[in-house]
Every structure is written in structure tokens, then in C-alpha cells.
mmCIF file of C-alpha atoms in Angstrom:
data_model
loop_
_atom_site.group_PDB
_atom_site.id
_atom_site.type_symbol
_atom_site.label_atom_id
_atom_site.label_comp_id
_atom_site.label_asym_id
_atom_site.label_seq_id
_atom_site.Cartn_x
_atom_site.Cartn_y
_atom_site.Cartn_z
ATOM 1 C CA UNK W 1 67.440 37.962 10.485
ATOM 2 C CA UNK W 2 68.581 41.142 11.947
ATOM 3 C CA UNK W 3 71.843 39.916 13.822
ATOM 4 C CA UNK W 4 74.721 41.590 14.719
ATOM 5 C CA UNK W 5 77.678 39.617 14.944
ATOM 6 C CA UNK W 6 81.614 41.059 16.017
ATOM 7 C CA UNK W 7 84.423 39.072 15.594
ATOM 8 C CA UNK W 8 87.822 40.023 16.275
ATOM 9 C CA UNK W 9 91.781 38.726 15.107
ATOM 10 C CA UNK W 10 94.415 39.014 12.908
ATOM 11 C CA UNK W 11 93.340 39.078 8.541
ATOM 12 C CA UNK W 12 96.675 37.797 7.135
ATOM 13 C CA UNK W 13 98.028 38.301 3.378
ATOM 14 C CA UNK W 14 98.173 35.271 1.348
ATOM 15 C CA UNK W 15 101.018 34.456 -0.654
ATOM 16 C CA UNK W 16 100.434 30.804 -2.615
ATOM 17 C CA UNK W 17 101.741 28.877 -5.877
ATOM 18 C CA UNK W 18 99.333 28.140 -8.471
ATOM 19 C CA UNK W 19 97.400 25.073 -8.378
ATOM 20 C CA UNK W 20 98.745 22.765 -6.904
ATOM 21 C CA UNK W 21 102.832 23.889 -7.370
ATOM 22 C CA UNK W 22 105.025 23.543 -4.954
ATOM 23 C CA UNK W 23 107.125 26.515 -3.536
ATOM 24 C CA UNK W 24 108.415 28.342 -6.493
ATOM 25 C CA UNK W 25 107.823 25.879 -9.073
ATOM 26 C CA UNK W 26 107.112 28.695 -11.071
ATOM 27 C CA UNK W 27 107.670 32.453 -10.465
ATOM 28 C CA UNK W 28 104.197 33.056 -8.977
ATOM 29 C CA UNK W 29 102.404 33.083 -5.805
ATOM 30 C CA UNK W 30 98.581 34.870 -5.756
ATOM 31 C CA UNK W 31 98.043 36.978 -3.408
ATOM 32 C CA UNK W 32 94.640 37.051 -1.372
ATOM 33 C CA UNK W 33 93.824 37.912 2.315
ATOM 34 C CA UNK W 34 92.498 35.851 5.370
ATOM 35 C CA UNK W 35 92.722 34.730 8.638
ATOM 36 C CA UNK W 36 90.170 32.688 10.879
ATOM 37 C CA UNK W 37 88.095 35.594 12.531
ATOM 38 C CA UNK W 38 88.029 37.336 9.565
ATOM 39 C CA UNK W 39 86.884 34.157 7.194
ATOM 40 C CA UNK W 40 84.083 33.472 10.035
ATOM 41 C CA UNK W 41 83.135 37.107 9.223
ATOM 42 C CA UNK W 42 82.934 37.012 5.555
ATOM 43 C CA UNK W 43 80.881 33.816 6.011
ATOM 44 C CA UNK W 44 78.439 35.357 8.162
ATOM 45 C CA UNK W 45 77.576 38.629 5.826
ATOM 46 C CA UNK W 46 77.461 36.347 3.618
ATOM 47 C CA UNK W 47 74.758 34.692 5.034
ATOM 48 C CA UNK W 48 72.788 38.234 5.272
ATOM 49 C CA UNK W 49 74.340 39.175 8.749
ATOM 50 C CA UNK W 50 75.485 42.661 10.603
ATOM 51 C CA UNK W 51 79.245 41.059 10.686
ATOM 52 C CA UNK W 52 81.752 43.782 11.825
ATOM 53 C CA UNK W 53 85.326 42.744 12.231
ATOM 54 C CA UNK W 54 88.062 44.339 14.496
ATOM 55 C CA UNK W 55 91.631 44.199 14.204
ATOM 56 C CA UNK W 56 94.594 46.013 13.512
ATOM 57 C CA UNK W 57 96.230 46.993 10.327
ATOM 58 C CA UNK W 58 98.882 49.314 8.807
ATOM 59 C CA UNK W 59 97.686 52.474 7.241
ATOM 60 C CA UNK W 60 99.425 51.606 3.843
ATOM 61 C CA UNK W 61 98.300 50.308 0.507
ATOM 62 C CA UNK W 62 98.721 46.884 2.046
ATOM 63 C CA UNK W 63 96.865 47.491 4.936
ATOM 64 C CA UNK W 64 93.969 48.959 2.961
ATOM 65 C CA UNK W 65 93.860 45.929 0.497
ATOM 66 C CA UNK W 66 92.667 43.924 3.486
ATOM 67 C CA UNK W 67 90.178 46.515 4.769
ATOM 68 C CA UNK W 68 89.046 46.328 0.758
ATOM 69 C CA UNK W 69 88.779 42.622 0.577
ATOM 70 C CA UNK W 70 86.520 42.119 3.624
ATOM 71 C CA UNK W 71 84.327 45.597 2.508
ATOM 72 C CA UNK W 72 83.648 43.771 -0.485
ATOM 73 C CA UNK W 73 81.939 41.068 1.331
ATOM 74 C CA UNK W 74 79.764 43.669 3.045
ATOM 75 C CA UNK W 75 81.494 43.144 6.442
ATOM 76 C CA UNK W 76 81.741 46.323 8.726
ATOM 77 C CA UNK W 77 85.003 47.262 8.752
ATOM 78 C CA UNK W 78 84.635 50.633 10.532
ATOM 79 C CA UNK W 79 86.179 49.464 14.196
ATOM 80 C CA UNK W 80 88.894 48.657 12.523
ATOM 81 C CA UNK W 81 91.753 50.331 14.022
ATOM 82 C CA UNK W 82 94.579 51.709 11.507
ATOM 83 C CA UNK W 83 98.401 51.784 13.155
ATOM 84 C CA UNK W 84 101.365 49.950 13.241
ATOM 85 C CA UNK W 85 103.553 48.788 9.892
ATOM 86 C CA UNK W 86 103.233 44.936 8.812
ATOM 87 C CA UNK W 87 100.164 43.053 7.775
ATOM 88 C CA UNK W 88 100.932 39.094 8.325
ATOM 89 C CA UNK W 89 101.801 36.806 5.779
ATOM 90 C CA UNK W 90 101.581 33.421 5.198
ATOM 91 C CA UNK W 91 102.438 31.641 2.767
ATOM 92 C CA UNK W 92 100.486 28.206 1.761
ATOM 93 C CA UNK W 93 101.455 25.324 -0.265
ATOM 94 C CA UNK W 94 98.155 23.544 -1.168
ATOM 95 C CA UNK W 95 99.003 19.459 -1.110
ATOM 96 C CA UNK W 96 97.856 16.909 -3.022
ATOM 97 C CA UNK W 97 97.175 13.302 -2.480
ATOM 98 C CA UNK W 98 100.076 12.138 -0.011
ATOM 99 C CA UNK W 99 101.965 15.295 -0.187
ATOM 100 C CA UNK W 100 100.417 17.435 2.915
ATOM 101 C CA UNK W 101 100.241 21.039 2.899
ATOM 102 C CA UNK W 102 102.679 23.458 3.792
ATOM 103 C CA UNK W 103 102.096 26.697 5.732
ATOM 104 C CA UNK W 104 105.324 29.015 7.023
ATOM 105 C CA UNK W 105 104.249 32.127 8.879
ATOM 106 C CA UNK W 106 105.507 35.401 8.609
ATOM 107 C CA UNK W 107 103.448 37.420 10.771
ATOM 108 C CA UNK W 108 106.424 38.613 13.668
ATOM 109 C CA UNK W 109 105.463 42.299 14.535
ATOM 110 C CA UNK W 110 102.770 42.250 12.316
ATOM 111 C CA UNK W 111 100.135 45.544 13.426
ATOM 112 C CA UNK W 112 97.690 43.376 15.328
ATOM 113 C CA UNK W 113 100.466 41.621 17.209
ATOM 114 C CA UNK W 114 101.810 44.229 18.678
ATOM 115 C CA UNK W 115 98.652 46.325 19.520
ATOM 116 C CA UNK W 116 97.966 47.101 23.069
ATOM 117 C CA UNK W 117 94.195 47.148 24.593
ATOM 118 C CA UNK W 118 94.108 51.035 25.342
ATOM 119 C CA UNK W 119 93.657 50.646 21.045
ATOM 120 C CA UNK W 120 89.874 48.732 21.224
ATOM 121 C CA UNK W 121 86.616 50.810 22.570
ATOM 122 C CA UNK W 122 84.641 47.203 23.346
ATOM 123 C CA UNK W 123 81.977 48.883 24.669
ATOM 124 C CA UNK W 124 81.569 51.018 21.104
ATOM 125 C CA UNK W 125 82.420 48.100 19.280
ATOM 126 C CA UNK W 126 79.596 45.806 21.319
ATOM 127 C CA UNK W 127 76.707 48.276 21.102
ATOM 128 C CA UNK W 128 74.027 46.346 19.402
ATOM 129 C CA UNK W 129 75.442 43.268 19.118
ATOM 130 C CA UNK W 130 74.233 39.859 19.678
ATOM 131 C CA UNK W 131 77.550 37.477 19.628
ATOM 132 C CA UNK W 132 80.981 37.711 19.581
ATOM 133 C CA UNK W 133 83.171 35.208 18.413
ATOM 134 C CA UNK W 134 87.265 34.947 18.559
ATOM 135 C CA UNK W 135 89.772 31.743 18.048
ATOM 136 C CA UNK W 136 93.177 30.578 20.054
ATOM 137 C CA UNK W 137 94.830 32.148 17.177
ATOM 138 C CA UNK W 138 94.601 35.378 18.571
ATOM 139 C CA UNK W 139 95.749 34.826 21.990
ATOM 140 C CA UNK W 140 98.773 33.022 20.794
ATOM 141 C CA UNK W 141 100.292 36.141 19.167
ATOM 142 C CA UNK W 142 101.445 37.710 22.570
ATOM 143 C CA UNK W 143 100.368 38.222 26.221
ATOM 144 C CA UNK W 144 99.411 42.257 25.258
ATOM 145 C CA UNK W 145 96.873 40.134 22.775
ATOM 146 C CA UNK W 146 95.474 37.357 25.643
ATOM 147 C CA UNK W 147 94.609 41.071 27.520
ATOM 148 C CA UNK W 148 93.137 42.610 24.612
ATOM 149 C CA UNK W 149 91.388 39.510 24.222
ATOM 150 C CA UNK W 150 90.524 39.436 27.661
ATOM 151 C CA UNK W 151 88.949 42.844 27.579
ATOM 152 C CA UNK W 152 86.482 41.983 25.115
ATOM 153 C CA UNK W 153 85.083 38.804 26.372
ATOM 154 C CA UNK W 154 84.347 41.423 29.957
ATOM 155 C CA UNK W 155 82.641 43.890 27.815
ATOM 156 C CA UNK W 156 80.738 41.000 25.732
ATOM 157 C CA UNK W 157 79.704 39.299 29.088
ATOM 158 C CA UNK W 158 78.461 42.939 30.892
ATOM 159 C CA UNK W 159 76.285 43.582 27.658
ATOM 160 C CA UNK W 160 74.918 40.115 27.856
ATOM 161 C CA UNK W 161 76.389 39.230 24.309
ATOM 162 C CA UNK W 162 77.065 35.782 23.637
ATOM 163 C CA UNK W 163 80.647 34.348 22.799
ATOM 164 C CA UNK W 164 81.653 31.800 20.758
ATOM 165 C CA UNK W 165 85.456 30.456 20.477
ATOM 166 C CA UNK W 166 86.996 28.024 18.591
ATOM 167 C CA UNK W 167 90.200 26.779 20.336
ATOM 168 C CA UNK W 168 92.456 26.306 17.268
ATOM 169 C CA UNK W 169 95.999 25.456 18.595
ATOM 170 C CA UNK W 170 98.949 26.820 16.547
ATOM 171 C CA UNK W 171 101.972 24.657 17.808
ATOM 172 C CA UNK W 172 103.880 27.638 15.582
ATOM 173 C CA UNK W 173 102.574 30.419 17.361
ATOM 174 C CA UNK W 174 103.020 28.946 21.104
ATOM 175 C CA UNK W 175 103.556 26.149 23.720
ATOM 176 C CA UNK W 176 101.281 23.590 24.809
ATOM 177 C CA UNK W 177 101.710 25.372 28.101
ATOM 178 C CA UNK W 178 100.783 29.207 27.471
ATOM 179 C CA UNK W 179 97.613 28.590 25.524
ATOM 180 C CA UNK W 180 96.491 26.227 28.691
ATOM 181 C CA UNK W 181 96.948 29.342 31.008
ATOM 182 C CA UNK W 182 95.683 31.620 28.379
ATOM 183 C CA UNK W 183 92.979 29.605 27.384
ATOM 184 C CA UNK W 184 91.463 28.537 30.756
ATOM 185 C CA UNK W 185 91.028 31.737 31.818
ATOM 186 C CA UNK W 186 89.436 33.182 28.369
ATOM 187 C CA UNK W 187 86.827 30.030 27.914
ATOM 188 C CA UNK W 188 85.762 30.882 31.708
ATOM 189 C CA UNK W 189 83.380 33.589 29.380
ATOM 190 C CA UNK W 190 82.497 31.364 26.441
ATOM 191 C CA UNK W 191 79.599 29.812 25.577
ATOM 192 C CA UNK W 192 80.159 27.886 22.465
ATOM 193 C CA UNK W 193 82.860 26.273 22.470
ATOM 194 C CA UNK W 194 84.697 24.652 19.037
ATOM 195 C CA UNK W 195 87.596 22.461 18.745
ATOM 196 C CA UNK W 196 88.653 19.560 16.664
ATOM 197 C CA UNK W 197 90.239 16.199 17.487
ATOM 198 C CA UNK W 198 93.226 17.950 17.878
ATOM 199 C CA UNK W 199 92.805 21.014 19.959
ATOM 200 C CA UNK W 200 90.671 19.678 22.783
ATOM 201 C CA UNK W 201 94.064 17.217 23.506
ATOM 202 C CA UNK W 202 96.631 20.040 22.830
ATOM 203 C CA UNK W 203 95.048 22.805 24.689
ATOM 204 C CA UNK W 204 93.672 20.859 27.801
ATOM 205 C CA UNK W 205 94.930 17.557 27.590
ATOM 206 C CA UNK W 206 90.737 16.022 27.008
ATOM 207 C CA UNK W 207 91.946 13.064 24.054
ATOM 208 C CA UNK W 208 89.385 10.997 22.685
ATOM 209 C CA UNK W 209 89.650 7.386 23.787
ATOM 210 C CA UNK W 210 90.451 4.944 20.490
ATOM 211 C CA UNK W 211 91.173 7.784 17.763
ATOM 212 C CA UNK W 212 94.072 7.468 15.700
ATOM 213 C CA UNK W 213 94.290 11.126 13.589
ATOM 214 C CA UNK W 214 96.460 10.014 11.182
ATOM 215 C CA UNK W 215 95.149 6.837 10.585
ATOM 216 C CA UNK W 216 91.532 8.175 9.812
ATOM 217 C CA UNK W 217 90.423 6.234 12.475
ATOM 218 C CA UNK W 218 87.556 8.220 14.570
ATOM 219 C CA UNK W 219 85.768 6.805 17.687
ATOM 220 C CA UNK W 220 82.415 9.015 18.011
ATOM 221 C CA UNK W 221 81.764 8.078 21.863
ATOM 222 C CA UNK W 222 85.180 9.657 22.623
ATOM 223 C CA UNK W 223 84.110 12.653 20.924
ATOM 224 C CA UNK W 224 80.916 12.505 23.941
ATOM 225 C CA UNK W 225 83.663 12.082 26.755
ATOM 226 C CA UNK W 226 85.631 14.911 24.860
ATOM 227 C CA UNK W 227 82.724 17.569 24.888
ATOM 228 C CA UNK W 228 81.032 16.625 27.724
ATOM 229 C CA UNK W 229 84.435 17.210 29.966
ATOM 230 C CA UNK W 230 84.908 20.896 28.367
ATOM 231 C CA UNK W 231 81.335 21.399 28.959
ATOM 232 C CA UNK W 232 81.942 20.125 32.861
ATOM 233 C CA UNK W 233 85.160 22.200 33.442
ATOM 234 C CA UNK W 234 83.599 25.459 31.607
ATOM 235 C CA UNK W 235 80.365 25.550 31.823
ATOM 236 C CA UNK W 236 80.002 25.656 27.971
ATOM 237 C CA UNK W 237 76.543 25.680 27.126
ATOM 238 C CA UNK W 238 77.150 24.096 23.881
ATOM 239 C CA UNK W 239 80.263 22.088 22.472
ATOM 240 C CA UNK W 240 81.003 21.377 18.452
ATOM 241 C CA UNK W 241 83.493 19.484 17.419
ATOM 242 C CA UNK W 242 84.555 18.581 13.966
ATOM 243 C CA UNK W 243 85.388 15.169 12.934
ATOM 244 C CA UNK W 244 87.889 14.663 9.634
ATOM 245 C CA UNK W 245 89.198 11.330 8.684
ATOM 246 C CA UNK W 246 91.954 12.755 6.216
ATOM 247 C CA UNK W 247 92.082 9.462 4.010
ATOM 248 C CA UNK W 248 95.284 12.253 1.763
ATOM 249 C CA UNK W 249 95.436 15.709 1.258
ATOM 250 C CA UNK W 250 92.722 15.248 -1.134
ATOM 251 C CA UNK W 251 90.238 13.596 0.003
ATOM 252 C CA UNK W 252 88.745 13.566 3.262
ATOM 253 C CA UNK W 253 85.188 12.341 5.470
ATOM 254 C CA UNK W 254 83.519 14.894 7.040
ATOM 255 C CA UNK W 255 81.239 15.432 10.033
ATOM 256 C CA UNK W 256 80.614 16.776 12.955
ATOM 257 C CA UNK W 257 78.954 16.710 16.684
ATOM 258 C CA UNK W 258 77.282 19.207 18.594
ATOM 259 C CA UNK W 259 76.636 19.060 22.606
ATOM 260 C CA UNK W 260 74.058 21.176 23.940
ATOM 261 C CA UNK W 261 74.325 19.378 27.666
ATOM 262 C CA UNK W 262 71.462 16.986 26.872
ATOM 263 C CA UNK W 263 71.942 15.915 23.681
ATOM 264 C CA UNK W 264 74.814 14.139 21.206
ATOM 265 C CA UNK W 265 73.826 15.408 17.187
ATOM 266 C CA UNK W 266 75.833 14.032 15.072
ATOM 267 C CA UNK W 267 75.521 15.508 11.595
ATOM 268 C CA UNK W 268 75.624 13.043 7.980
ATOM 269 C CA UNK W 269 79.295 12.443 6.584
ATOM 270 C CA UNK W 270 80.199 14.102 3.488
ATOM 271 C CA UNK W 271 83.082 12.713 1.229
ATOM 272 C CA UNK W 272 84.968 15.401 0.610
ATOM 273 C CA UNK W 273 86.987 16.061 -2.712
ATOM 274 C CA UNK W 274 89.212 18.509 -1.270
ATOM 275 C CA UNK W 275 89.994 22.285 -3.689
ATOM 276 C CA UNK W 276 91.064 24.357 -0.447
ATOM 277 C CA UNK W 277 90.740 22.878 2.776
ATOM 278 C CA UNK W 278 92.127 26.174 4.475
ATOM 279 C CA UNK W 279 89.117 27.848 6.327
ATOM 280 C CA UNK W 280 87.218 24.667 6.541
ATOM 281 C CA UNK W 281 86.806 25.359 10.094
ATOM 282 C CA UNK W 282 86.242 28.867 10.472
ATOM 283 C CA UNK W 283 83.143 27.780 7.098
ATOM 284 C CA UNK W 284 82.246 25.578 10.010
ATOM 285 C CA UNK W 285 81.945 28.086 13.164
ATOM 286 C CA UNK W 286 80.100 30.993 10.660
ATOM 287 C CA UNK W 287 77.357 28.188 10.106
ATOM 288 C CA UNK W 288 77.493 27.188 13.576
ATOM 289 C CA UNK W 289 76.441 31.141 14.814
ATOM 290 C CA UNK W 290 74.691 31.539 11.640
ATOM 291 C CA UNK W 291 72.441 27.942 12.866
ATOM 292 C CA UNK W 292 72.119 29.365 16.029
ATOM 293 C CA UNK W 293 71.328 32.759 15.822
ATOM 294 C CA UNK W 294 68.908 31.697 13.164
ATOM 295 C CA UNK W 295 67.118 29.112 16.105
ATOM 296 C CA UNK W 296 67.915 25.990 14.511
ATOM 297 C CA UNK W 297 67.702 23.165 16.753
ATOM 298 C CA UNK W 298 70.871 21.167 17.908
ATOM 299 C CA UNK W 299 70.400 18.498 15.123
ATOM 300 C CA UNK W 300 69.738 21.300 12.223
ATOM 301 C CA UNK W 301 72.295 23.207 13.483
ATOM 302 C CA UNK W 302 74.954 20.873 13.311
ATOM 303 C CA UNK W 303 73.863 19.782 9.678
ATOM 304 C CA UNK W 304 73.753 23.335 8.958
ATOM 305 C CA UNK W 305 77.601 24.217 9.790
ATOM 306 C CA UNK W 306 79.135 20.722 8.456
ATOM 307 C CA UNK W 307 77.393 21.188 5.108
ATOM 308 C CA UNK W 308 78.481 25.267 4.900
ATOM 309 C CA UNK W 309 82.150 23.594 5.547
ATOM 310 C CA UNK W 310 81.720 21.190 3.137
ATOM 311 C CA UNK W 311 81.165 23.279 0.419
ATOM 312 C CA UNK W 312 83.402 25.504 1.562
ATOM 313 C CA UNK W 313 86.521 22.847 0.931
ATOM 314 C CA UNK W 314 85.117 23.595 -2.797
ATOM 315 C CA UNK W 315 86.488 27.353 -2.909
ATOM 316 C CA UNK W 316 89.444 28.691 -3.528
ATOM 317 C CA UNK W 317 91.068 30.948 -0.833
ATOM 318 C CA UNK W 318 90.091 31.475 2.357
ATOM 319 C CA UNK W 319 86.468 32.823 2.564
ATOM 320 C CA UNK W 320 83.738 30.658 2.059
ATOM 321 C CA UNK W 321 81.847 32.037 -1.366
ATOM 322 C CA UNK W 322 78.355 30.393 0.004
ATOM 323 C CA UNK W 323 74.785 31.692 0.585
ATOM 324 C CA UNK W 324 72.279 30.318 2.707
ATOM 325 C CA UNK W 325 70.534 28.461 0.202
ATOM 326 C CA UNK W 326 73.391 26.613 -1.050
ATOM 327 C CA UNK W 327 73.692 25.300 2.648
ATOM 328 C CA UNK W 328 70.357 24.441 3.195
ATOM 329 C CA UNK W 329 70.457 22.544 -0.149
ATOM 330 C CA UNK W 330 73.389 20.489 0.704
ATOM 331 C CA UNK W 331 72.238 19.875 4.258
ATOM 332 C CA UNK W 332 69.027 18.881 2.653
ATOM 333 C CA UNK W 333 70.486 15.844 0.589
ATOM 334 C CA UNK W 334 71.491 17.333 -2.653
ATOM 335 C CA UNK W 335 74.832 17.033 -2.784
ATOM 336 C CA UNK W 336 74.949 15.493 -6.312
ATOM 337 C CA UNK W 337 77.200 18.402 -8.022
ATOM 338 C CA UNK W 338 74.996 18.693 -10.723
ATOM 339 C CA UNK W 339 74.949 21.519 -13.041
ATOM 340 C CA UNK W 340 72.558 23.794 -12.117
ATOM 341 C CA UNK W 341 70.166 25.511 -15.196
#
């Protein structure tokens, strides 16, 4: 399948314990790179795709330790603009059982935060290209970023690309209030929409009617109300939403819907012994534009992205380690673990 896909944010270092340590229970923290555009990329040339990712990082050895990491993965790296002088960091505290995870941000004046939109060539950057995809994330780090932001979805839309965004509130980043405004004016371009039970609440105030989140307690014909009012207000012509029931921090049920304004699919739950569940969703949206680029129907599509997600709470890290096959085997029924020979 000869896609091209862009996708465009901030790729953040990642400083985390060992296992399952807390904050320096020991004197160690690995160090790896990701962030949820980037992870979406990496999933997708992964899955055999054109994936070029945009951002902006520092010129320095830190800088080109990112560019490195997503190269590796065969993801295009050349609109990547160099400038500024931090990379993000975040540091993560994987949890376990009751104990929740733990992420603290460190990303203030990071390179991509304070870029400006005189930095992007969009219509360089779209030429060929058959989707574009971006998260909430990005908006939240600054109003210079909602225009940047803003400036690719116009020079997506002119060139007829298609645009995906998952909404992906960050209470940490900003209010309630500025990613409304932001928000309703970027998803006026998008046509898949993603969001979780969460984000569709936060961002717009659309709740699902008997959920409790932190109960585990999930009503599915909420989740229709819920996707067929962003679909109404937006003109989305397709809405996904993930469904978790987080029964601890280490093991959770996992599904997911997908509205394509005629039908409800609702995709088989997996029981999910959770490794990493950081970049679950952005494992999720890759197999979503993966599915649908590929053709997949609404039902096959959905399977597709909830089973690359799935397997992605397997991996360490950020980046979702999966091929194709591995999906379509899992989203085929064989989710038995067993060792393969």
C-alpha cells in the first residue's frame, strides 16, 4: 500500500525507573523518546507506510537522538525543522496494581513549543500525501502552536488530504476552556475524529450517560450519543472512541467503537495484562489510518486498531514494536500468547 501519511507534534525524551520502581528507588531512569504524533508515526512505517513526521528540535546531540530514534523506524524525518534549545521531557512512573502511574512534565520552552508557523512549508511537507493526522497535545503547548496547527489543517484541506485528530486533553498542559476554543475551530477540518471517555466530556462537555470511569463501569449506548453529537456539531465523517474499564494499573478491558454516520462497530474486548500502557492510544489511531487507508470496512477497521493497541500495552516504551501480521492475527482470534516456533 503506497500511502503517504504526515503527522506532526512534539517527540519528548523519556526519563523512567526500572520496572516497576518508583521515583528514584534506585539511581536509574532509561532514557527513550516519544510523544503521541510521533508514536502514531512509528506505528504506521511500521506497518509498511510513507510516515514523515514534523516537528521541532534542537540541533544538539539531544535533539539528534530523537531524529535517530524515529529514522530507525524508517519514518521520514527530513521536514523536520532543527532550531531552538530544549527537547521535552517527561518523566514516567509505570504503576502497578492500585498504585496509578505518575507522569510530571518538563517540556516549558521546549523547541517545538516555542516555534512560530513562518518555521513549517505545509505545502512542501503535504506534496504527495494522503492523510494527516495531529492530537490536542499539540495545540495545548501555546497559541503560536494552535496557529501552526491551524496552518496545516488549511494546507491539508486545499490539497484534498484527509485529517485525522485525536482530541487527547492534557489538564497539565491547559484549561478546560482554551482547548474548547482551540479545539472547535481546528476539528471544523477533521475528518476522523478520536477521543476517549474522557476527552469528548473535557474538551466539549459530550459525557456519556451511566459511565462511571473509575469504577470500570462503561455504558456502550452513551458512547452512540457521544459520537454521534461530535459527528452532528463537526461534520466528522467518522468517530472512534476507545473504551477502557481500568479494573488497576495492571489490568484493564479493552475495546472500542467506530461511527461512520450509519453504523455503531463495536470491536471484541481484550483483557489486557498491562507492560506499558503509555501509547495505547496513539497504537490505536496508527491502526485506525492504517485500517482505513488500507479500505477496511467500519467493523474490520475497528478490530484492526483495538487489537494493534492491545498488543501494543505488551511493549515497552512508547512505540508500538508491531507488524501487520501480528494485528491481523490478534484481530483474527489468536490471542492465546503462545510461543511461536
Amino acid at each position: 500500500m503506497n500511502k503517504r501519511v504526515v503527522t506532526f507534534g512534539e517527540i519528548m525524551l523519556r526519563l523512567a525507573p526500572n520496572g516497576y520502581y518508583r521515583f528514584f528507588q534506585n539511581d536509574q531512569l532509561q532514557a527513550t523518546f516519544g510523544g503521541g504524533e510521533a508514536n502514531v508515526a512509528v506505528s504506521l512505517a511500521n506497518y509498511g507506510l510513507d510516515s514523515v513526521y514534523v516537528t521541532k528540535l534542537p540541533g544538539h546531540a539531544i535533539g539528534q537522538a530523537a531524529v535517530n530514534a524515529l529514522r530507525s523506524f524508517g519514518v521520514d524525518t527530513s521536514h523536520i525543522v532543527r532550531g531552538g534549545d530544549r527537547v521535552g521531557i517527561y518523566f514516567l512512573e509505570k504503576g502497578a496494581s492500585q498504585r496509578g502511574s505518575v507522569c510530571i512534565y518538563d517540556r516549558a520552552h521546549s523547541a517545538i513549543q516555542e516555534a512560530q508557523p513562518a518555521d513549517f512549508d505545509w505545502d512542501a511537507i503535504f506534496a504527495g500525501a494522503d492523510w494527516f493526522h495531529f492530537t490536542g497535545i499539540t495545540p495545548a503547548l501555546g497559541p503560536n502552536v494552535v496557529e501552526i496547527c491551524k496552518d496545516a489543517c488549511r494546507a491539508a484541506k486545499a490539497r484534498g488530504v484527509k485529517i485525522s485528530c485525536d482530541l487527547n486533553y492534557r489538564g497539565k498542559l491547559w484549561t478546560r476552556e482554551q482547548a474548547r476554543a482551540a479545539m472547535s475551530e481546528l476539528c471544523r477540518y477533521v475528518d476522523v475524529c478520536i477521543s476517549n471517555e474522557e476527552d469528548a466530556k473535557d474538551v466539549f462537555g459530550i459525557e456519556a450517560a451511566e459511565t462511571d470511569i473509575t469504577g470500570g463501569k462503561l455504558n456502550k449506548e452513551g458512547y452512540k450519543s457521544v459520537a454521534r453529537q461530535l459527528a452532528d456539531q463537526f461534520g466528522f465523517e467518522r468517530v472512534a472512541i476507545t473504551l477502557r474499564s481500568s479494573i488497576s494499573a495492571s489490568d484493564n478491558d479493552w475495546a472500542g467503537m467506530l461511527y461512520d454516520g450509519e453504523h455503531y462497530c463495536f470491536s471484541k474486548e481484550y483483557h489486557l495484562r498491562i507492560v506499558d500502557r503509555v501509547g495505547g492510544g496513539d497504537s490505536f489511531g496508527g491502526g485506525l489510518i492504517y485500517a482505513l487507508l488500507a479500505g477496511k470496512d467500519s467493523q474490520a477497521a475497528i478490530e484492526f486498531a483495538v487489537a494493534a493497541s492491545a498488543l501494543k500495552h505488551s511493549i515497552e516504551g512508547d512505540f508500538n514494536r508491531i507488524t501487520v501480521a501480528e494485528v491481523e492475527k490478534l484481530a483474527g482470534g489468536d490471542g492465546s500468547g503462545r510461543v511461536q516456533r
